[in-house]
Every structure is written in structure tokens, then in C-alpha cells.
PDB file of C-alpha atoms in Angstrom:
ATOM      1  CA  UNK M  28       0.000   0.000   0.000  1.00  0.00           C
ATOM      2  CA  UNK M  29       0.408   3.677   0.625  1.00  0.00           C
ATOM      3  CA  UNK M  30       2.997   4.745   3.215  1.00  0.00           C
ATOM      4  CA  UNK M  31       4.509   8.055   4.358  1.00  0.00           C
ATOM      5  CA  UNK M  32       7.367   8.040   6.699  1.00  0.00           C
ATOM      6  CA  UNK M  33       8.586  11.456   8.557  1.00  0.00           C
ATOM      7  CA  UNK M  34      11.207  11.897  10.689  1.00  0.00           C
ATOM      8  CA  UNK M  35      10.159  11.799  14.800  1.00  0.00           C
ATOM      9  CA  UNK M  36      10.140  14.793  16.436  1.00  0.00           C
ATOM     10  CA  UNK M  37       9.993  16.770  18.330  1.00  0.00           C
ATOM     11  CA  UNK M  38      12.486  18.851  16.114  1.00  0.00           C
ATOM     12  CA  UNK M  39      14.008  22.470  18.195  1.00  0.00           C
ATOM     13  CA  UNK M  40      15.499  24.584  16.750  1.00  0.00           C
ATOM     14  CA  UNK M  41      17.249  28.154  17.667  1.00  0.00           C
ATOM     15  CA  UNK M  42      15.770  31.570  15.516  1.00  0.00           C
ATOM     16  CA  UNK M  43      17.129  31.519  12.049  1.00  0.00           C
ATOM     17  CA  UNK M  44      18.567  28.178  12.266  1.00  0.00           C
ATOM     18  CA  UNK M  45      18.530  26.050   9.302  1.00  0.00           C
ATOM     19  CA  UNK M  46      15.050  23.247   8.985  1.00  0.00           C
ATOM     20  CA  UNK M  47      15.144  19.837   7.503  1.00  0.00           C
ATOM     21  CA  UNK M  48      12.627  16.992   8.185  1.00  0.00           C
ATOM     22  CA  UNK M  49      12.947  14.057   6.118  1.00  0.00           C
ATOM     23  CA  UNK M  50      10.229  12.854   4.397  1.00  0.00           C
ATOM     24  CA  UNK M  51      10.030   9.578   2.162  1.00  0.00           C
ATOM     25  CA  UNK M  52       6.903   7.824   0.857  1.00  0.00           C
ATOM     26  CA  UNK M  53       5.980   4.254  -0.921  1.00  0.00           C
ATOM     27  CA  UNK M  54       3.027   4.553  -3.621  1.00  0.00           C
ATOM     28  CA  UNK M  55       1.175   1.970  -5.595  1.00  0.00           C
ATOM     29  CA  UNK M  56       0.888   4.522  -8.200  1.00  0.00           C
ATOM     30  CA  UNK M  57       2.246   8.227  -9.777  1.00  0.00           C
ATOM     31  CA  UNK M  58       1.660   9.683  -6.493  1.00  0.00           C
ATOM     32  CA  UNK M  59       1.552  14.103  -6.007  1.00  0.00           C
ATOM     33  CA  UNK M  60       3.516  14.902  -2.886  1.00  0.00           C
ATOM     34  CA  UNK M  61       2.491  17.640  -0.137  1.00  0.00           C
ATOM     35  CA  UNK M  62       3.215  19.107   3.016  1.00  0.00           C
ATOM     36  CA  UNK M  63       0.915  20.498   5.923  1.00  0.00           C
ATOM     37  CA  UNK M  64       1.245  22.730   8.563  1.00  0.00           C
ATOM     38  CA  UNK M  65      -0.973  22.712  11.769  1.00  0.00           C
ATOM     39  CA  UNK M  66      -1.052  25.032  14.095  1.00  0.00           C
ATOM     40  CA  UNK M  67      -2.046  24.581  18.194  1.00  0.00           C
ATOM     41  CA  UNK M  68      -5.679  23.936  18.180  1.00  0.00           C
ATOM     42  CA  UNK M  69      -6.315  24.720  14.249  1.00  0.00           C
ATOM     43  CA  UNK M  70      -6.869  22.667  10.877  1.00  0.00           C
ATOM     44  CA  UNK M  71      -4.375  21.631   8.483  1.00  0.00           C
ATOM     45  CA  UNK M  72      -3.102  24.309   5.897  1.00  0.00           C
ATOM     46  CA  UNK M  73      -1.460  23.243   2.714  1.00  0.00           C
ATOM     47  CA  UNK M  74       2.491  24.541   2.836  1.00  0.00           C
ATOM     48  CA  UNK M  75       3.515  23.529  -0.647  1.00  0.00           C
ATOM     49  CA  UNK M  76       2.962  21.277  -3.207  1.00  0.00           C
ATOM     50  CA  UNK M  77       4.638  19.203  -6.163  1.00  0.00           C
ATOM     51  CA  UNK M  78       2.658  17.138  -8.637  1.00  0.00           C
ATOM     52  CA  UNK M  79       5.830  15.420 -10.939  1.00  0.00           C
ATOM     53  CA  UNK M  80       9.753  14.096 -10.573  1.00  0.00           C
ATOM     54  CA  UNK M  81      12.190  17.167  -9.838  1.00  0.00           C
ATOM     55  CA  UNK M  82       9.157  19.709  -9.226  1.00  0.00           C
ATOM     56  CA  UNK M  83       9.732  21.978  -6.202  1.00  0.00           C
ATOM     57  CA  UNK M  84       7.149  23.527  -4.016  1.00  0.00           C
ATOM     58  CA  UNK M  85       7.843  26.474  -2.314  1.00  0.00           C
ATOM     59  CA  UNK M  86       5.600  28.954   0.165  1.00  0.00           C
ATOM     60  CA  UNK M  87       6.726  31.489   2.554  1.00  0.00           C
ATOM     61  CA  UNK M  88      10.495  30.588   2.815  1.00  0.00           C
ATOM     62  CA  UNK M  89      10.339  26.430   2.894  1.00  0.00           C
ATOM     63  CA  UNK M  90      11.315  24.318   0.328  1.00  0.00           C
ATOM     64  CA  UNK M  91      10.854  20.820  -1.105  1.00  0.00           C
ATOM     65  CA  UNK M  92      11.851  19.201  -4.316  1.00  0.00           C
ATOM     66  CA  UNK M  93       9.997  15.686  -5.490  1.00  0.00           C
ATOM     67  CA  UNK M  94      12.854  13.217  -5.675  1.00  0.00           C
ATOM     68  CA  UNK M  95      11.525  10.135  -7.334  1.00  0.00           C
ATOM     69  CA  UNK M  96      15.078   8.448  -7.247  1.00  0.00           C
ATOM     70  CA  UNK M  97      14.821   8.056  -3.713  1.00  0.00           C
ATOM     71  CA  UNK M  98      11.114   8.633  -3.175  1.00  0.00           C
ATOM     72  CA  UNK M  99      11.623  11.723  -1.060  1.00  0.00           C
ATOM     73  CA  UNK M 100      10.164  15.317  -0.611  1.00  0.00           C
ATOM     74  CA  UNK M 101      12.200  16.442   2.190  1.00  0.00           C
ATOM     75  CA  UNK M 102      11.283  20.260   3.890  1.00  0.00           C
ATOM     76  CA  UNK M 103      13.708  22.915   3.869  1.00  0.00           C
ATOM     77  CA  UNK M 104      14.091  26.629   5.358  1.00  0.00           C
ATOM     78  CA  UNK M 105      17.291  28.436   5.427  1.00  0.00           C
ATOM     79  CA  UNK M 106      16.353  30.737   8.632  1.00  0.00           C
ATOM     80  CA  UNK M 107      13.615  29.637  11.016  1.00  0.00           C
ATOM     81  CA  UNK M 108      10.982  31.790  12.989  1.00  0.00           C
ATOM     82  CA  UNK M 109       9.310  31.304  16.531  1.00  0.00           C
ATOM     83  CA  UNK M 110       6.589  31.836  14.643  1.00  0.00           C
ATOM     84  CA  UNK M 111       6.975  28.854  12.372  1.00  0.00           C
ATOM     85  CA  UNK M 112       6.551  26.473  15.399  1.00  0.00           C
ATOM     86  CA  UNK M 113       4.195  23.746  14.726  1.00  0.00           C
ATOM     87  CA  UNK M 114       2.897  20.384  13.362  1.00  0.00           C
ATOM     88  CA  UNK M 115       4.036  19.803   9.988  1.00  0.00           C
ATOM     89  CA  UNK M 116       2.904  16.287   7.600  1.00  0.00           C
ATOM     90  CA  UNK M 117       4.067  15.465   4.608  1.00  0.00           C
ATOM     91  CA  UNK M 118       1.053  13.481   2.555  1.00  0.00           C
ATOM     92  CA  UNK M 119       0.824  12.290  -1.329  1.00  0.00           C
ATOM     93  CA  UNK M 120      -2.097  10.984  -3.114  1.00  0.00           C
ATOM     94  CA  UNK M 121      -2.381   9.490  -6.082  1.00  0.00           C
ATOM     95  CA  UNK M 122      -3.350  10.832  -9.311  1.00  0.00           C
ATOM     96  CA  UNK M 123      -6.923   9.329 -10.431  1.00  0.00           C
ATOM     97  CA  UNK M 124      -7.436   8.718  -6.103  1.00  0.00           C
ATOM     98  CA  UNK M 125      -8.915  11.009  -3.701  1.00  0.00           C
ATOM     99  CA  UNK M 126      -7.370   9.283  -0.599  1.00  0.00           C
ATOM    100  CA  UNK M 127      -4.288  11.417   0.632  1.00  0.00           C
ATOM    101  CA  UNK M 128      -1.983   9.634   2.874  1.00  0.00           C
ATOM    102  CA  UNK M 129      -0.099  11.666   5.859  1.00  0.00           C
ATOM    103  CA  UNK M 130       3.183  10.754   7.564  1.00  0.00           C
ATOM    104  CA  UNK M 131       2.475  11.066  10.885  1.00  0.00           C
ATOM    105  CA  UNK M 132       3.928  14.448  11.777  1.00  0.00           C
ATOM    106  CA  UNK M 133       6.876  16.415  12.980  1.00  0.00           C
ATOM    107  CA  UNK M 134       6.670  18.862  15.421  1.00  0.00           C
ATOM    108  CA  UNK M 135       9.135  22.230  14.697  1.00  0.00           C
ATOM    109  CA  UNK M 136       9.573  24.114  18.050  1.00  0.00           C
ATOM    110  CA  UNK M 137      11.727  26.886  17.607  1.00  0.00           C
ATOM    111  CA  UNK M 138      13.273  28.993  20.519  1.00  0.00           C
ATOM    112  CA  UNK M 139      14.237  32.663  20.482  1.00  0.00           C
TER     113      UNK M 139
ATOM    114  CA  UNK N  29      -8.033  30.341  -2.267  1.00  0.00           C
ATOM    115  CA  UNK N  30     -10.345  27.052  -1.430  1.00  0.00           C
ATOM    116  CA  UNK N  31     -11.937  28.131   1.786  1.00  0.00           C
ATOM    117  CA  UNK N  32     -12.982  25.178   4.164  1.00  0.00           C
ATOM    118  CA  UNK N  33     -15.151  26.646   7.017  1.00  0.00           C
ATOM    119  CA  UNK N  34     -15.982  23.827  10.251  1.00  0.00           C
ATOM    120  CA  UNK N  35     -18.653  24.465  12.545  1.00  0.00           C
ATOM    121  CA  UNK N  36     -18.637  24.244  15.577  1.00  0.00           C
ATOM    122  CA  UNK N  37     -14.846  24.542  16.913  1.00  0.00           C
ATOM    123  CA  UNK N  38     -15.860  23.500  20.004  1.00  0.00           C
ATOM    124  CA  UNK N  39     -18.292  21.305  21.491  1.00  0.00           C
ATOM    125  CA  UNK N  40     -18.622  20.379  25.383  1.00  0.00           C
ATOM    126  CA  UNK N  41     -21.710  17.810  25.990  1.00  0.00           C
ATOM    127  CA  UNK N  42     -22.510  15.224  28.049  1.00  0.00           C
ATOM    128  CA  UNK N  43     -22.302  11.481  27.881  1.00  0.00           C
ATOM    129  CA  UNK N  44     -25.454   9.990  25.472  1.00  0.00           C
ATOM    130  CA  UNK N  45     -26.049  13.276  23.541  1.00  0.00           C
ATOM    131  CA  UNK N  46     -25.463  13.477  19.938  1.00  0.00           C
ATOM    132  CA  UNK N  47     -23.163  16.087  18.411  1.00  0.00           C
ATOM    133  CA  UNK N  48     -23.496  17.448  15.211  1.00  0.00           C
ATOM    134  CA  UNK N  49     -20.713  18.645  13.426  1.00  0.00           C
ATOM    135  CA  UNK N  50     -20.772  20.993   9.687  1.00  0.00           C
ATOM    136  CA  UNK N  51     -18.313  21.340   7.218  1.00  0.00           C
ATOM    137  CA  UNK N  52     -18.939  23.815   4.270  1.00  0.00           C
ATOM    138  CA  UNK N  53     -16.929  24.447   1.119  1.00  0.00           C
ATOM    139  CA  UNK N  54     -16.977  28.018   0.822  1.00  0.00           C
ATOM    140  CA  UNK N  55     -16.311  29.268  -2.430  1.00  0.00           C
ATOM    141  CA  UNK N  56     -15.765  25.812  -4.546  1.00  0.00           C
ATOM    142  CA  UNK N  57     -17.821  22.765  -5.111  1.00  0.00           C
ATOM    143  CA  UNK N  58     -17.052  20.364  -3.289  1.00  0.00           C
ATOM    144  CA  UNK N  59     -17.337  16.362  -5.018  1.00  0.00           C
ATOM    145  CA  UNK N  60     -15.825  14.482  -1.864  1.00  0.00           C
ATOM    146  CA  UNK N  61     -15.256  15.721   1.201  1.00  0.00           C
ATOM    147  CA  UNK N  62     -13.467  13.763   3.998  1.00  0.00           C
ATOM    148  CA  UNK N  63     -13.626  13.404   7.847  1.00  0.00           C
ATOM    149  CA  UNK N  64     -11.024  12.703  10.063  1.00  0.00           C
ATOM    150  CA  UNK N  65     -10.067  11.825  13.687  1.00  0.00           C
ATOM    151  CA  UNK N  66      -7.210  13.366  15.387  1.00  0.00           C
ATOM    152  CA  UNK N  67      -5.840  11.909  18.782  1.00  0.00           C
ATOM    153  CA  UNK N  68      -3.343  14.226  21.096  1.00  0.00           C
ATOM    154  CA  UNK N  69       0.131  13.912  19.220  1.00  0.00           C
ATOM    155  CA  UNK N  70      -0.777  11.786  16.816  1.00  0.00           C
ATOM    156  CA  UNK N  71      -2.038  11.876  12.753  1.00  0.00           C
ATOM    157  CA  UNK N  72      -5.108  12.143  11.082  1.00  0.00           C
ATOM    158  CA  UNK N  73      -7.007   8.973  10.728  1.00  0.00           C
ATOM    159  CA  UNK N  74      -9.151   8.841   7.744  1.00  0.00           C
ATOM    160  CA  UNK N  75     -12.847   7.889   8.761  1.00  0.00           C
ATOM    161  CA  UNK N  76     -14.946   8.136   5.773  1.00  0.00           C
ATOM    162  CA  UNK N  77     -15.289   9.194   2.556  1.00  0.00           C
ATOM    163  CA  UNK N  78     -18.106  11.473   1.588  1.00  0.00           C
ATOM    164  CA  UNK N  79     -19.419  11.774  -2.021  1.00  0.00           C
ATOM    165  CA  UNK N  80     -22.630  13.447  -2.753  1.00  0.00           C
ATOM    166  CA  UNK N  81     -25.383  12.331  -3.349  1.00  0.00           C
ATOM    167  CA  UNK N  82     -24.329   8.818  -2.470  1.00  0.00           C
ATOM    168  CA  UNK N  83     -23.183   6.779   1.197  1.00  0.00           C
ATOM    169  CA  UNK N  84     -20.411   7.665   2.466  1.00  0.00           C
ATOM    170  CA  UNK N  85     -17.471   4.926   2.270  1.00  0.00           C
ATOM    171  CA  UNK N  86     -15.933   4.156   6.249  1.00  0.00           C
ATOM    172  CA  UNK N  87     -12.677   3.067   6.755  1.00  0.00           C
ATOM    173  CA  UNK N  88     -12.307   0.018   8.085  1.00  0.00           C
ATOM    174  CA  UNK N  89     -13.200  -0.128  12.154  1.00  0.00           C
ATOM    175  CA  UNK N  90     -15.052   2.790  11.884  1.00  0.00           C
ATOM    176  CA  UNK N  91     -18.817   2.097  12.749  1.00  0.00           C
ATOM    177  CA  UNK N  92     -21.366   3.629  10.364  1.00  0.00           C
ATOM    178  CA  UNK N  93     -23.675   3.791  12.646  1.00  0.00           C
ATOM    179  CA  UNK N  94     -21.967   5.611  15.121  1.00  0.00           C
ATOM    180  CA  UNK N  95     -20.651   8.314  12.750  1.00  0.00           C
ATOM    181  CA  UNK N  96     -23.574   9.154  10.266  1.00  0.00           C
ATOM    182  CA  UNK N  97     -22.830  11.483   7.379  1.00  0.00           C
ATOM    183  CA  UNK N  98     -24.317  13.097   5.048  1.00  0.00           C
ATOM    184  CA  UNK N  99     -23.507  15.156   2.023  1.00  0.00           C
ATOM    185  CA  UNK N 100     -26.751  16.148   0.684  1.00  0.00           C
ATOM    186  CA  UNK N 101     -25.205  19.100  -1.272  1.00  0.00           C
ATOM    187  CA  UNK N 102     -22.201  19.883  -2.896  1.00  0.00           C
ATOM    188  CA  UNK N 103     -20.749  22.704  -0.805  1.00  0.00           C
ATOM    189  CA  UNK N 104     -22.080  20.880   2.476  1.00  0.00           C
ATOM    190  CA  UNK N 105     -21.009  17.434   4.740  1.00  0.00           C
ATOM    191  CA  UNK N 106     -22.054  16.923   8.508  1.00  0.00           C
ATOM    192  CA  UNK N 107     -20.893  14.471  10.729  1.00  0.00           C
ATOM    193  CA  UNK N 108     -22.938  13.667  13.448  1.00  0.00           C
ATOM    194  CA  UNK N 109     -21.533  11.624  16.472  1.00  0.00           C
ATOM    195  CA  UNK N 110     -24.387   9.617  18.034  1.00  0.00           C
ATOM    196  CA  UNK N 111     -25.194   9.063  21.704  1.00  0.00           C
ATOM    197  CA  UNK N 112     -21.736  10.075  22.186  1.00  0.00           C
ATOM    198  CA  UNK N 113     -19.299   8.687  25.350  1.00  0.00           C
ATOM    199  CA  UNK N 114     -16.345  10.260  26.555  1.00  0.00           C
ATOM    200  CA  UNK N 115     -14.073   7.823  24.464  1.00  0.00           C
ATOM    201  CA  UNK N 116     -15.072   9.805  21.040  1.00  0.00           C
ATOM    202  CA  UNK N 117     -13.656  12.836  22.760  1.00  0.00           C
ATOM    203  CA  UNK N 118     -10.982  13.856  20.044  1.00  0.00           C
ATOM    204  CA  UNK N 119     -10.405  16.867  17.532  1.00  0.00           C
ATOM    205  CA  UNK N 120     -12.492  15.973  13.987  1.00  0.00           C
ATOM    206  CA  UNK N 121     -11.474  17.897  11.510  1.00  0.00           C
ATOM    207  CA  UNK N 122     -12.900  17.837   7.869  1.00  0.00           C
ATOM    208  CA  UNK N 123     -11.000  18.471   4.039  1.00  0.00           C
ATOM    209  CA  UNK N 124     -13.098  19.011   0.721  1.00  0.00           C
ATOM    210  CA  UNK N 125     -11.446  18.414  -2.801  1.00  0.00           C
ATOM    211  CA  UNK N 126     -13.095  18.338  -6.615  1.00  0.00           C
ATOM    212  CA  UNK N 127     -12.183  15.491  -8.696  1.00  0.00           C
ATOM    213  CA  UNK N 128      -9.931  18.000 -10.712  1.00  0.00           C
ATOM    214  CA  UNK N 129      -6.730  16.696 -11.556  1.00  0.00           C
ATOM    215  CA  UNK N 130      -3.985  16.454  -8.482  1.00  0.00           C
ATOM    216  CA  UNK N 131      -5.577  19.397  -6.998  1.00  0.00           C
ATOM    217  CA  UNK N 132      -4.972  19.245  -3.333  1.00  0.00           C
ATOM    218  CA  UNK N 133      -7.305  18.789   0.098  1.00  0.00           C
ATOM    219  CA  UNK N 134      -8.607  21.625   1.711  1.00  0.00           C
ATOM    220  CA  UNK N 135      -9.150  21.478   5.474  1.00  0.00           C
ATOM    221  CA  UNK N 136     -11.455  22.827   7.806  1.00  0.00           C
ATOM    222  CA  UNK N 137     -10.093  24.264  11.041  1.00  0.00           C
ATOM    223  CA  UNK N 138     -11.048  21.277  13.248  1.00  0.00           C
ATOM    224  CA  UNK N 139     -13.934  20.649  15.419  1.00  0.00           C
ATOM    225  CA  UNK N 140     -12.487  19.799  19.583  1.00  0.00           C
ATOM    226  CA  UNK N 141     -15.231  17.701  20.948  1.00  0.00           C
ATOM    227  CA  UNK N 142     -15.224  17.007  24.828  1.00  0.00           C
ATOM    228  CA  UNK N 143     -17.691  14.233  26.246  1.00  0.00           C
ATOM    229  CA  UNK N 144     -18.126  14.635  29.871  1.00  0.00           C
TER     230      UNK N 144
END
């Protein structure tokens, strides 16, 4: 089946530190790739987005390029905020499929 | 953008009511929408997928019964909890999509419900 796998977190991180969190993924099919944030006590917002091989989403300073070679679509920032602490999940669904399938998060806690 | 709007945020009831919970597509039409269960620290589990016009599809261990919806119109899905007990305390929180190609999930802002 489907499978997304993120890094555990919790991840902290110091202001305008650098941000990774892994993110890998299995798919029966051509799958899209996302990535959701989630703030305390809110919804899900889409972050960014890629839909084919080498695409790269981008959205307010993070990063991620769809790596079909190794089946990644890894989150990036160069310089983090207080204010980007939160839940983040990567997710991909397949094209033709409603169903998206979500990692099962990474929380970012950054520090001043 | 897609605008998702969830109603209510919050709901505290006691043990054997039944809780109703809305989730409207605000400025698309909506062809599935989807309803999910969120426990402290952990992902969204998919419950059910809602088409309109037609019964919803559960996910497997999720009882029908328990978790009626209905998506009578394509810019509305409710999810109503019935005779709720203090173990379906969790945070629901509902997405919308149109059968468009890979366009993504939308999500509502999440509905806390508290039995007592």
C-alpha cells in the first residue's frame, strides 16, 4: 500500500537556524507529494505542493523538491521563525485517487 | 483560495447526547469531502469518505452507525456523532477536494469535541 514516513520529532530549533525533516513515501501509483502545517488547536493548511519528478514547491520561505530516485520530498528553510513552530505532515495521493496519505507528523519548536 | 469553514470549533456535551458537526466548502464545489479523527500527538485517521449524493465509504473499524454522514449538497457534509461517550472525545477535523486533476485537500479548522 500507501505509506509516508517522517522523521520523529519533536524537532528544536534556535531563531534563524537552518530546517530539515525528512520525508520519504511508498506509492502503488504516480503519487503528487504535499506538506501540511498545523497550528495549536487549528486545521491543516497546505504549505507547498509538487505534482511530478524534480518539481519543487515552495511557500513562505520552505522548500521541497519531489525526488523520485529516492522517493523523497524532504522540507527545507534556510532561517527559522518562533513563529513557524508547529505540526508539519508530509502526505501524497495518487493521481486518479482522492485518498491522501499523511506521515504522521513532525513537530518544529523553535526557541528565540 | 479554497476556503474550508468547520462548525462548531468546540463542542462540550454530556455522555449519550449526539453532536453534530458541519463542514462547508466556501467558495468551490465540493465532489468528496473527507472526515477525520485526530488523537493528542498523533495523525489524522481517515474515517470516511463522503461523495454526494451517495453513502459515504468508512474506513475500516469505523462504525457507520456511530458516525452518520451526510452530504446532501455539494458545498455541504455533517458528521454527526451519536449518543456520544467520553471515548469519542478527540479533535475531527474535515477536508473538501473536486475530482480535478492532483488538486490538493482543503481542510477545515477542526472541530475539539469534549464528552463529559
Amino acid at each position: 500500500g500507501d505509506s509516508v514516513t517522517q522523521m520523529e520529532g519533536p524537532v528544536t530549533l534556535s531563531e534563524e537556524a537552518f530546517l530539515t525533516i525528512n520525508c520519504t513515501y511508498t506509492a502503488t501509483g504516480y503519487p503528487s507529494l504535499f506538506w501540511y502545517v498545523q497550528y495549536p488547536g487549528e486545521g491543516l493548511q497546505l504549505l507547498l505542493k509538487a505534482t511530478k519528478a524534480d518539481d519543487k514547491g515552495s511557500n513562505k520561505g520552505f522548500e521541497a523538491t519531489y525526488r523520485k530516485e529516492t522517493t523523497s520530498f524532504h522540507l527545507e528553510k534556510g532561517s527559522v521563525q518562533v513563529s513557524d513552530s508547529a505540526v508539519y505532515f508530509c502526505a501524497l495521493r495518487i493521481r486518479g485517487y482522492q485518498k491522501v496519505t499523511f506521515g504522521t507528523g513532525t513537530k518544529l519548536q523553535v526557541i528565540p | 483560495g479554497a476556503v474550508v469553514s468547520q462548525h462548531p470549533s468546540r463542542v462540550i456535551c454530556k455522555s449519550g447526547t449526539s453532536v453534530k458537526i458541519e463542514c462547508r466548502s466556501l467558495d468551490f464545489q465540493a465532489t468528496t469531502m473527507f472526515w477525520y479523527r485526530q488523537f493528542p500527538k498523533q495523525s489524522l485517521m481517515l474515517m470516511a469518505t463522503s461523495n454526494e449524493g451517495s453513502k459515504a465509504t468508512y474506513e475500516q473499524g469505523v462504525e457507520k452507525d456511530k458516525f452518520l454522514i451526510n452530504h446532501a449538497s455539494l458545498t455541504l457534509s455533517t458528521l454527526t456523532v451519536t449518543s456520544a461517550h467520553p471515548e469519542d472525545s478527540s479533535f475531527y477535523i474535515c477536508s473538501a477536494s473536486v475530482v480535478r486533476g492532483n488538486q490538493p485537500q482543503h481542510f477545515g479548522d477542526g472541530t475539539r469535541l469534549s464528552i463529559l
